[in-house]
Short mmCIF file of C-alpha atoms in Angstrom, two decimals:
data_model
loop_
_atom_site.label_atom_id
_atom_site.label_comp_id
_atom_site.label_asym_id
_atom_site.label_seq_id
_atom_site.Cartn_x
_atom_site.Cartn_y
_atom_site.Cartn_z
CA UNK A 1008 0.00 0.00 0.00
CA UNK A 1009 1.90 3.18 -1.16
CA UNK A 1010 1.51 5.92 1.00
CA UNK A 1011 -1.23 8.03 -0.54
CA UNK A 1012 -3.67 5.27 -0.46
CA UNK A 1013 -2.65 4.95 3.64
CA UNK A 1014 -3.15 8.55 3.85
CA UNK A 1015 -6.87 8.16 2.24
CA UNK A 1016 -7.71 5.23 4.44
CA UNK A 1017 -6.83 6.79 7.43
CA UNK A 1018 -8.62 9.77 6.19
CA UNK A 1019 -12.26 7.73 5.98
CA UNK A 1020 -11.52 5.98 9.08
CA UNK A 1021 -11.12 9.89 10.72
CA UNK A 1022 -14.35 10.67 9.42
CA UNK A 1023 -16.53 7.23 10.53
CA UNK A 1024 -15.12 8.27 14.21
CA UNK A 1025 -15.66 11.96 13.83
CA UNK A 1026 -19.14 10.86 12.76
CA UNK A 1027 -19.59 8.29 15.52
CA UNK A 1028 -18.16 10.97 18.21
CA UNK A 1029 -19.83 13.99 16.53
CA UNK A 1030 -23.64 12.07 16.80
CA UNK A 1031 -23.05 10.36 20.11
CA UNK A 1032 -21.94 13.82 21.42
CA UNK A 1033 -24.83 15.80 19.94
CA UNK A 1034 -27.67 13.33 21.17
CA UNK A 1035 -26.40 13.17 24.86
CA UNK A 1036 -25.80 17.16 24.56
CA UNK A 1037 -29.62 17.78 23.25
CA UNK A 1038 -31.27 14.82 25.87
CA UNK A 1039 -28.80 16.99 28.77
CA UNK A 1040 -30.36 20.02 28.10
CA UNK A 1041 -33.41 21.53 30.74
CA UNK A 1042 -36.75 22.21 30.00
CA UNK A 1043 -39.51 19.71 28.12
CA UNK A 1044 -38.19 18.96 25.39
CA UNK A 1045 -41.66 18.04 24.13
CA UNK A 1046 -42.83 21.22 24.41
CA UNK A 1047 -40.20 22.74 22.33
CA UNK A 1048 -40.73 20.29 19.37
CA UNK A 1049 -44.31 20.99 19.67
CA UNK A 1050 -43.61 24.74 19.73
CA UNK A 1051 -41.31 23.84 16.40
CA UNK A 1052 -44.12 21.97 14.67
CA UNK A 1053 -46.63 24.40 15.53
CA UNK A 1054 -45.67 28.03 16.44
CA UNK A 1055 -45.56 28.89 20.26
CA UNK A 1056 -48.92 30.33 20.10
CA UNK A 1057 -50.53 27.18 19.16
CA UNK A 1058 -48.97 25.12 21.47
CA UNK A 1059 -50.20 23.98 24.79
CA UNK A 1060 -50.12 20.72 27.05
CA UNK A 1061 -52.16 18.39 25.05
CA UNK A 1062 -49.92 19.35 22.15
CA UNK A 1063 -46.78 18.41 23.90
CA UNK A 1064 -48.38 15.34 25.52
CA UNK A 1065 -49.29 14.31 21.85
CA UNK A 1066 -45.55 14.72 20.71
CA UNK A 1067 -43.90 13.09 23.49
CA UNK A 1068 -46.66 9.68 23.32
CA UNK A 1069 -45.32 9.89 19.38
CA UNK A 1070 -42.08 9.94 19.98
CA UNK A 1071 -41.57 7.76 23.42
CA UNK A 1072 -39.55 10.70 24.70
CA UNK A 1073 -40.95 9.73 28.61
CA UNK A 1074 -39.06 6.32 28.04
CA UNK A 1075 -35.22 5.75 28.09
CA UNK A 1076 -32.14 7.40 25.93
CA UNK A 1077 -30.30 4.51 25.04
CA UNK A 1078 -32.93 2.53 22.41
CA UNK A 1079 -33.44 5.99 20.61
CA UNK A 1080 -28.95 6.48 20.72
CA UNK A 1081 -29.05 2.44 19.27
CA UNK A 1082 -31.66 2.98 17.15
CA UNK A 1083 -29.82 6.01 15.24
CA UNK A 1084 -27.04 4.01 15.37
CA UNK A 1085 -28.09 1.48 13.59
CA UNK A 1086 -29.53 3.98 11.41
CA UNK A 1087 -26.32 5.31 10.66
CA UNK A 1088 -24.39 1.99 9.75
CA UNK A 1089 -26.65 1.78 6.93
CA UNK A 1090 -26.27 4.71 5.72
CA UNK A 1091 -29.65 6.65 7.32
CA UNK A 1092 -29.66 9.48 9.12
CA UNK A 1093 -33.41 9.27 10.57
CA UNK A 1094 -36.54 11.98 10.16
CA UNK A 1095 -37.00 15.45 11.51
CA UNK A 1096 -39.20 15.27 14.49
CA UNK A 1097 -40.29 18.70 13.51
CA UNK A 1098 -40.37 18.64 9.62
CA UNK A 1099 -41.25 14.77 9.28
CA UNK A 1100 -38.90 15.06 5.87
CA UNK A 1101 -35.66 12.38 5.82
CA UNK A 1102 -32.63 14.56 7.26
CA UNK A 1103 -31.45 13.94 4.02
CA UNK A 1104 -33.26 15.70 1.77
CA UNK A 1105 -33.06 18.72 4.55
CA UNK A 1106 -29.52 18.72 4.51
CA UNK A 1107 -29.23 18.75 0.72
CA UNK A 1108 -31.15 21.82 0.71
CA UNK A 1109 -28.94 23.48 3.11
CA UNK A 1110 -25.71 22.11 1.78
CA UNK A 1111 -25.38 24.26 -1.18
CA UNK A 1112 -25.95 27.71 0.48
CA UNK A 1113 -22.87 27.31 2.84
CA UNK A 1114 -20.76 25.64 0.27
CA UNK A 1115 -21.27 28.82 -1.70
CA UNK A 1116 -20.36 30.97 1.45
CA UNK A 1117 -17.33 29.39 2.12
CA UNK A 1118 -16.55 29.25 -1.84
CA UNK A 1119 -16.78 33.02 -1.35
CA UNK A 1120 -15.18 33.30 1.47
CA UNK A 1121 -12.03 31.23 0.03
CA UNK A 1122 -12.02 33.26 -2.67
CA UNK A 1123 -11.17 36.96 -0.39
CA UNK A 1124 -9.37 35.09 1.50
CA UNK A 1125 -6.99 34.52 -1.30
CA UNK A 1126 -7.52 38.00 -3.29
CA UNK A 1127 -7.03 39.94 0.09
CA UNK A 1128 -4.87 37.63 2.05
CA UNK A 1129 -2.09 36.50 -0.52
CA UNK A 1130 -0.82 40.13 -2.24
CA UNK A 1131 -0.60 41.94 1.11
CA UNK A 1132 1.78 38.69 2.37
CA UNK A 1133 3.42 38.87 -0.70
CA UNK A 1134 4.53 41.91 -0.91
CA UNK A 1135 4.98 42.37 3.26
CA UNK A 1136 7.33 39.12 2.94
CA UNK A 1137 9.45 40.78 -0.05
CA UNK A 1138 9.59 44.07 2.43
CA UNK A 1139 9.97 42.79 6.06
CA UNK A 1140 9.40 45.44 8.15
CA UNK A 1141 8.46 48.36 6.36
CA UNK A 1142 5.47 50.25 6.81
CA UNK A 1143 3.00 47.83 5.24
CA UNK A 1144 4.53 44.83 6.94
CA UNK A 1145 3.68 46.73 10.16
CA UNK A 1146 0.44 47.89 9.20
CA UNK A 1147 -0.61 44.17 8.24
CA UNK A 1148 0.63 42.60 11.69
CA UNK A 1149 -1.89 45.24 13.74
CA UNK A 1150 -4.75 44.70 11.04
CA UNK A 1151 -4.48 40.95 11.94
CA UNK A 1152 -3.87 41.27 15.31
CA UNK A 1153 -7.58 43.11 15.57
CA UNK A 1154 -8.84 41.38 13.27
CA UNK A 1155 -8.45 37.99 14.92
CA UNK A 1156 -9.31 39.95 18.40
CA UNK A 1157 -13.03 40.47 17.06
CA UNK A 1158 -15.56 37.96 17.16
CA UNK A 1159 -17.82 36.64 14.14
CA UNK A 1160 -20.66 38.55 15.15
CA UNK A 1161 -19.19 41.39 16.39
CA UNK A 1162 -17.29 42.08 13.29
CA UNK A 1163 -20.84 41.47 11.01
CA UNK A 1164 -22.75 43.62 13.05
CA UNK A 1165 -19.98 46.82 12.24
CA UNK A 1166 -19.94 45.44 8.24
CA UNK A 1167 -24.17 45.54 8.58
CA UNK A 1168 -23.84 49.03 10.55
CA UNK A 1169 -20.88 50.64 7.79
CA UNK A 1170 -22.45 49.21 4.83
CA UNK A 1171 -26.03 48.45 4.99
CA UNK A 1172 -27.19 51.36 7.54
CA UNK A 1173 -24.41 54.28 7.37
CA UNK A 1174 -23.72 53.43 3.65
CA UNK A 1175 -26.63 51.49 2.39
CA UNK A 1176 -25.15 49.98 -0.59
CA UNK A 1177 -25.44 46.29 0.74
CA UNK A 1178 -28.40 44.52 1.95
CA UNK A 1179 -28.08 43.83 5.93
CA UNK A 1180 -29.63 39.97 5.49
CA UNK A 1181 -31.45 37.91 2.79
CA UNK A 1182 -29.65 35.86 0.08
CA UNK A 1183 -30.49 34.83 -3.91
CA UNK A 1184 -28.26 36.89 -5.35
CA UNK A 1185 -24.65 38.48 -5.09
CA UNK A 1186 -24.58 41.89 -3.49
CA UNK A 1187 -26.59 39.89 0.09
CA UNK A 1188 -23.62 37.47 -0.39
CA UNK A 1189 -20.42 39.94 0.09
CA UNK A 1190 -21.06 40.98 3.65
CA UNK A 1191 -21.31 37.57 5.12
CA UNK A 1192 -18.19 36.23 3.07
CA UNK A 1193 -16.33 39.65 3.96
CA UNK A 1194 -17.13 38.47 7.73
CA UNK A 1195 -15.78 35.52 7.80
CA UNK A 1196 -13.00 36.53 5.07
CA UNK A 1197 -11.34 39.30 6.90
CA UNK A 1198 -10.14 37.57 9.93
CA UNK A 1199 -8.44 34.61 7.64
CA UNK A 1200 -7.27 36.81 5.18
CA UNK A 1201 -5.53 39.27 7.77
CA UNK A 1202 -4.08 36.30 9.04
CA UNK A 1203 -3.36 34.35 5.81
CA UNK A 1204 -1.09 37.70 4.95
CA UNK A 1205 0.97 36.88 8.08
CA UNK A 1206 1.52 33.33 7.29
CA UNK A 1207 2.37 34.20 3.40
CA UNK A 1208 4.45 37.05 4.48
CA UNK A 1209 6.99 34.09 7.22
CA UNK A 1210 6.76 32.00 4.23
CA UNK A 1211 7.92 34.32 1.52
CA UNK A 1212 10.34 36.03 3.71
CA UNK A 1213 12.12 32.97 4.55
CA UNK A 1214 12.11 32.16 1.11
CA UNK A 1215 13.49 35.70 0.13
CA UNK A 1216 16.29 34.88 3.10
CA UNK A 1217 17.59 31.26 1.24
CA UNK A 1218 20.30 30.41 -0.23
CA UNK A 1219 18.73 29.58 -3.54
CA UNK A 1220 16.90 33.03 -4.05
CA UNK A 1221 20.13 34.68 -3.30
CA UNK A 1222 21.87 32.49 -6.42
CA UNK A 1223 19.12 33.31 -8.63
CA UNK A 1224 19.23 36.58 -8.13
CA UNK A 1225 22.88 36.24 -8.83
CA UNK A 1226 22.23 35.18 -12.14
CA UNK A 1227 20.40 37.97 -12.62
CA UNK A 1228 16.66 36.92 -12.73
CA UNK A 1229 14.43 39.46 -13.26
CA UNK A 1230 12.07 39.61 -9.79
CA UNK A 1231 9.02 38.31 -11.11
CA UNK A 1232 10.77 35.28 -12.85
CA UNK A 1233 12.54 34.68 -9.89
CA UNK A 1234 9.57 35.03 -7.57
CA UNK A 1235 7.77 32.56 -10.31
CA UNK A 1236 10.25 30.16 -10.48
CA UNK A 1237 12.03 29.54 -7.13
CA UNK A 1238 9.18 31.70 -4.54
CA UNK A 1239 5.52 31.03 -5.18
CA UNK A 1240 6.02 27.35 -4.82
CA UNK A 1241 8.19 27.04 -1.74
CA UNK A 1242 6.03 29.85 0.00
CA UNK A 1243 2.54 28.12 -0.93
CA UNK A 1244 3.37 24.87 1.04
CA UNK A 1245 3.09 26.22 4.70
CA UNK A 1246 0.44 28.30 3.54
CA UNK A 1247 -1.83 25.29 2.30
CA UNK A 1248 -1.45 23.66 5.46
CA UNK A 1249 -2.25 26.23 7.38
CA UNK A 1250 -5.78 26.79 5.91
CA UNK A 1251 -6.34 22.86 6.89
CA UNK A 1252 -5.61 23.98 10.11
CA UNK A 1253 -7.90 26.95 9.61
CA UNK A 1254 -11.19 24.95 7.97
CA UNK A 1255 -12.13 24.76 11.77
CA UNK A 1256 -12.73 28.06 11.86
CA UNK A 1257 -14.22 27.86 8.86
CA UNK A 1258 -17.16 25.74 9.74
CA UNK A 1259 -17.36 27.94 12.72
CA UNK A 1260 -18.19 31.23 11.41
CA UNK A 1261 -20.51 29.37 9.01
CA UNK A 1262 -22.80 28.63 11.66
CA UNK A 1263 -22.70 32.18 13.25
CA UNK A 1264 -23.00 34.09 10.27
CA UNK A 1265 -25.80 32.75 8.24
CA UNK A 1266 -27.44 32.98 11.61
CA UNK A 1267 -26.29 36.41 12.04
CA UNK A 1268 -27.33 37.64 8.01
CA UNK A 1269 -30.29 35.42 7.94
CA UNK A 1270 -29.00 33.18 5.23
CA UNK A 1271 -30.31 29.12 4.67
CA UNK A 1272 -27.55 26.33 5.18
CA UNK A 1273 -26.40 24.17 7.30
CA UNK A 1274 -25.51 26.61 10.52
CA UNK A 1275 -28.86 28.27 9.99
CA UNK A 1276 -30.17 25.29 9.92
CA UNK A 1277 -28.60 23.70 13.27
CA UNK A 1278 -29.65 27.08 15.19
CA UNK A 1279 -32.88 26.26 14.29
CA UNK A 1280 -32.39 22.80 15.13
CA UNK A 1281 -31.16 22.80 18.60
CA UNK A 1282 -33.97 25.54 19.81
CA UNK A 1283 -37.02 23.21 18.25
CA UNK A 1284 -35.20 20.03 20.48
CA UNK A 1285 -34.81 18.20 17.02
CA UNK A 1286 -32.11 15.94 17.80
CA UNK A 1287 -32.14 13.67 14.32
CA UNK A 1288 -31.49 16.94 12.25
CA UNK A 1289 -28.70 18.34 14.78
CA UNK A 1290 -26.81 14.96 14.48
CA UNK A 1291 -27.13 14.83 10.91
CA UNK A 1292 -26.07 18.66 10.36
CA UNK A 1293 -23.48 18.14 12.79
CA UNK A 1294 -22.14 14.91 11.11
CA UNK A 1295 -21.91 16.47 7.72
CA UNK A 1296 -19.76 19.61 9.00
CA UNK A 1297 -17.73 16.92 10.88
CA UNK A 1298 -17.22 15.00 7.24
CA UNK A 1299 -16.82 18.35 5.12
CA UNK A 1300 -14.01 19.40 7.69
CA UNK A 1301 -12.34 16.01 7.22
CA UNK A 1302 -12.71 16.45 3.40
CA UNK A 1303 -11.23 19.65 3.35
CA UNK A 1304 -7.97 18.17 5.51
CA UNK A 1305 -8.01 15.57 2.83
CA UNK A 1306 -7.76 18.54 0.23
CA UNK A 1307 -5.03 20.03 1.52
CA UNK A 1308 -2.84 16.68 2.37
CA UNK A 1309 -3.31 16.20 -1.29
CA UNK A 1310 -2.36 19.72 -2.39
CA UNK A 1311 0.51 19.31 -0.41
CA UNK A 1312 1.73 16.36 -2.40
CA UNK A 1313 0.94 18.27 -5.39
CA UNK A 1314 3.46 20.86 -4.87
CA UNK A 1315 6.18 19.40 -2.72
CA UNK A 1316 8.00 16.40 -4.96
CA UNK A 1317 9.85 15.02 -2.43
CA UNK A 1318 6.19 14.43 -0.87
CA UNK A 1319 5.21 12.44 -3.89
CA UNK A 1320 8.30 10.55 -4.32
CA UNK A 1321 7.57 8.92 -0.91
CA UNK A 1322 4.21 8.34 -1.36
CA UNK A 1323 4.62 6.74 -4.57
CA UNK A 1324 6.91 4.37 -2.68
#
């Protein structure tokens, strides 16, 4: 077995035990909880000013919540080893088909977001790494620095207050179209990017610092031939492992800002999950960001073998 395909099976065993550990987690977490549980799927299925006790006792006969955990845990189990992930208790659609729905909206957000990341992030490392310590290097190391200090929401709700109330050229919440897109990437770009510029501005300047830079600029290389040829690969390699590091954060934000802008997918979806008590849709939503996050690692393992040979020689062995 060379070493790529070890790297790929340890990869989908990762993700059948985040899976296992993300559900098992997410149903004790949602049966821990206080307050009647009943009640809130009833409120869920029927608005809260519909509800009332005979509604909750109906729901919790239905769905045997007065008996104990563990059947309903081995019952989703055994779901899950073939491939189910159960029904809404408040919907009564397959988890499935709900999660498809969302699935697209937040793989266009972080699509977005991946995209600033690397039109913001990349040419102010660049050109801080080719300049250490000058005034944009310095500039770009306090930007990051609070940048990272703010918090998802907080830094949304001065975007929606700048843009969409003092400014009103971008709509505060709603989605279908690009301009109600930009403020929730921008929110969850500008923290990565300011710190994307930091890691691509260690990685360039080290390259800048070697010994092969200083030969080919010896030879006389113009800049941006030598930056093509001997820089941009060398410098990319920490960088893509960093952002594997960084998908965390990722998934993260997701869930805070389309909560935060109003936007479908798969956070908004889990918000609205865990306050109508519907524990089948918050272990399936929870299960997919769990496998997307593994995916992405798996990405970025093989993006690293792209652009590092001496990666690919070994695991071609």
């Amino acid at each position: 077995m060379t070493r790529w395909q070890r790297s790929l099976a340890q990869r989908l065993l990762q993700a059948g035990l985040v899976a296992l550990l993300v559900g098992v987690f997410s149903f004790l977490i949602m049966r821990a909880l206080p307050g009647d549980a009943a009640y809130r799927i009833a409120a869920a299925r029927y608005g809260y000013d519909l509800v009332d006790g005979a509604a909750a006792a109906a729901v919790r006969a239905e769905l045997g919540l007065d008996g104990h955990w563990l059947p309903a845990l081995g019952r989703w189990l055994a779901d899950l080893a073939q491939g189910r992930l159960g029904v809404s208790v408040v919907s009564g659609e397959p988890v499935w088909h709900e999660l498809l729905h969302e699935l697209l909206p937040s793989l266009g957000l972080a699509a977005a977001t991946l995209a600033l990341v690397a039109l913001l992030g990349l040419p102010l490392g660049l050109a801080c790494g080719l300049r250490p310590g000058g005034r944009l290097d310095r500039l770009s190391l306090a930007l990051a620095v609070a940048l990272r200090a703010l918090p998802p929401f907080a830094l949304g709700l001065v975007l929606i207050l700048l843009f969409a109330v003092q400014l009103p050229v971008l709509p505060a919440a709603g989605h279908g179209d690009a301009a109600s897109l930009l403020l929730p990437a921008l929110t969850l770009a500008l923290p990565l990017a300011a710190t994307a510029a930091r890691v691509v501005r260690e990685a360039v300047a080290a390259v800048a610092a070697s010994a092969y830079w200083a030969f080919g600029r010896g030879k006389g290389l113009p800049g941006a031939v030598l930056l093509w040829r001997h820089g941009l690969r060398n410098a990319a390699l920490p960088v893509v492992a960093w952002l594997g590091v960084q998908a965390v954060l990722l998934v993260e934000g997701v869930v805070i800002v389309e909560t935060l802008f109003a936007r479908p997918g798969l956070g908004h979806a889990m918000v609205h999950a865990v306050f109508g008590r519907d524990v089948p849709m918050i272990q399936g939503t929870a299960l997919l960001l769990g496998a997307l996050f593994v995916g992405f690692n798996a990405l970025v393992d093989a993006a690293c073998l792209a652009l590092d040979p001496r990666r690919r020689d070994e695991a071609a062995e």
